[in-house]
Amino acid sequence: MPQGPLMRPKFWETIPLTKMTPQEWEALCDGCGKCCLNKIEYEDTGEVEYTRVACRLLDGETCRCMQYPIRKQFVPDCVQLSPKTLPKIAYWMPRTCAYRLLHEGKNLPEWHPLITGDPESTHTAGASVRGWTIPEFEVSEDDWEDYTIEETP
């Protein structure tokens, strides 16, 4: 992946999340689409279950938000991930998420596009939701439990 003028070489290894440029912050996203899966959070236990039901704005093939810059206009409760919000929500982010991994002091996975230089590497590694989601407008929220994923992605 080309490093732009606002991205320092291997910035994810040396720069704290709070000191990254906006371009570096956005480049951490591996494009897996997992964070756009609807989740069921049980208030009594705090357990979070992922479903195959995806946000209405997720493109199931590219695994990217179709309206990213203006997504809150369509999905008001979409979480805007930032260094400030990350500590509060990292627990429900996917285990392979670069933001969560770096927040926890871990390394990026070897298939991450920043490591491979290939934006398709997330999909090639089978680490994305490409091809197996169901748009939320096709499933009633009451039926989300029928689409839970056995293992947290």
XYZ file of C-alpha atoms in Angstrom:
153
model
C 0.000 0.000 0.000
C 1.550 3.332 -1.002
C 2.535 5.627 1.807
C 1.168 9.138 1.216
C 2.695 12.387 2.439
C 0.652 12.151 5.630
C 1.625 8.532 6.326
C 4.943 7.744 7.911
C 6.679 4.429 7.122
C 5.401 1.618 9.390
C 3.580 4.259 11.473
C 1.451 1.572 13.158
C 4.582 0.198 14.852
C 5.881 3.487 16.255
C 3.105 6.080 16.481
C 0.470 5.950 19.246
C -3.119 5.861 18.001
C -3.713 9.326 19.448
C -0.811 10.800 17.427
C -1.692 9.383 14.008
C -2.699 11.640 11.158
C -6.251 11.246 9.839
C -4.832 9.446 6.771
C -2.858 7.027 8.983
C -5.916 6.399 11.176
C -8.095 5.560 8.173
C -5.361 3.347 6.657
C -5.563 1.078 9.712
C -8.921 -0.200 8.497
C -8.299 -3.501 6.715
C -11.657 -3.412 4.921
C -12.975 -6.607 6.482
C -16.502 -5.263 7.085
C -16.829 -7.150 10.379
C -17.539 -4.018 12.399
C -20.581 -3.431 10.151
C -22.191 -6.702 11.189
C -25.135 -6.205 13.501
C -24.475 -7.463 16.991
C -26.641 -8.612 19.836
C -25.421 -7.431 23.232
C -26.969 -9.087 26.253
C -27.334 -6.480 28.982
C -27.364 -9.006 31.836
C -24.048 -10.650 30.876
C -22.383 -8.081 28.608
C -21.873 -10.861 26.057
C -21.780 -9.755 22.427
C -22.837 -12.053 19.592
C -22.164 -11.201 15.971
C -24.720 -11.913 13.283
C -24.471 -12.349 9.514
C -26.913 -9.444 9.250
C -25.011 -6.429 7.938
C -25.692 -2.726 8.156
C -27.810 -1.537 5.245
C -24.869 0.570 4.015
C -22.347 -2.261 3.790
C -21.472 -3.409 0.293
C -21.224 -7.184 0.769
C -18.657 -7.582 -2.009
C -16.276 -4.680 -1.338
C -16.863 -4.850 2.445
C -16.903 -1.060 2.535
C -19.559 1.417 3.590
C -21.377 2.748 0.542
C -21.927 6.141 2.225
C -18.946 6.377 4.575
C -18.506 10.185 4.662
C -22.220 10.772 5.366
C -23.172 7.452 6.993
C -24.578 9.044 10.169
C -27.276 10.694 8.066
C -28.570 7.232 7.190
C -27.552 5.281 10.296
C -27.596 7.726 13.221
C -26.324 5.131 15.708
C -23.301 4.196 13.567
C -20.286 4.428 15.828
C -17.611 6.881 14.777
C -14.391 5.181 15.764
C -11.723 7.518 17.107
C -8.883 7.337 19.632
C -11.347 8.785 22.148
C -14.183 6.293 21.514
C -11.995 3.224 20.992
C -11.353 2.398 24.681
C -15.111 2.311 25.336
C -16.012 0.085 22.397
C -12.924 -2.034 21.705
C -14.549 -5.006 23.478
C -17.083 -5.455 20.672
C -14.754 -4.730 17.775
C -13.646 -7.807 15.808
C -10.662 -9.646 17.307
C -8.685 -9.085 14.090
C -9.455 -5.340 13.930
C -6.277 -3.260 13.650
C -7.696 -0.569 15.923
C -8.480 -3.109 18.636
C -5.167 -4.943 18.207
C -3.085 -1.770 18.470
C -5.203 -0.551 21.393
C -4.386 -3.865 23.136
C -0.652 -3.525 22.344
C -0.678 -6.292 19.721
C 0.678 -6.459 16.164
C -1.269 -6.268 12.929
C -2.046 -9.639 11.325
C 0.333 -10.701 8.557
C -2.461 -10.381 5.969
C -3.218 -6.721 6.783
C -2.982 -4.492 3.672
C -0.457 -2.209 5.401
C 1.843 -5.233 5.761
C 1.198 -6.855 2.372
C 0.772 -3.721 0.279
C -2.258 -5.421 -1.297
C -5.752 -4.035 -0.538
C -7.213 -7.463 -1.433
C -5.109 -9.370 1.120
C -7.822 -9.223 3.791
C -10.236 -10.978 1.446
C -7.625 -13.398 0.086
C -6.857 -14.456 3.670
C -10.550 -15.137 4.304
C -10.573 -12.469 7.006
C -13.480 -10.443 5.622
C -17.241 -10.816 5.405
C -17.167 -10.817 1.600
C -20.003 -12.881 0.173
C -21.661 -14.120 3.368
C -23.679 -11.259 4.805
C -27.399 -10.561 4.634
C -28.563 -6.928 4.396
C -30.481 -5.820 7.478
C -33.463 -4.709 5.396
C -34.024 -8.391 4.516
C -34.236 -9.620 8.125
C -36.456 -8.423 10.954
C -34.477 -7.400 14.043
C -36.563 -9.930 15.981
C -34.984 -12.666 13.850
C -31.317 -11.620 14.190
C -30.707 -14.440 16.683
C -31.355 -16.885 13.812
C -28.263 -15.461 12.086
C -25.719 -15.454 14.899
C -22.163 -16.506 14.155
C -20.720 -19.272 16.298
C -17.300 -17.714 16.663
C -16.590 -14.028 17.171
C -14.801 -12.807 14.050
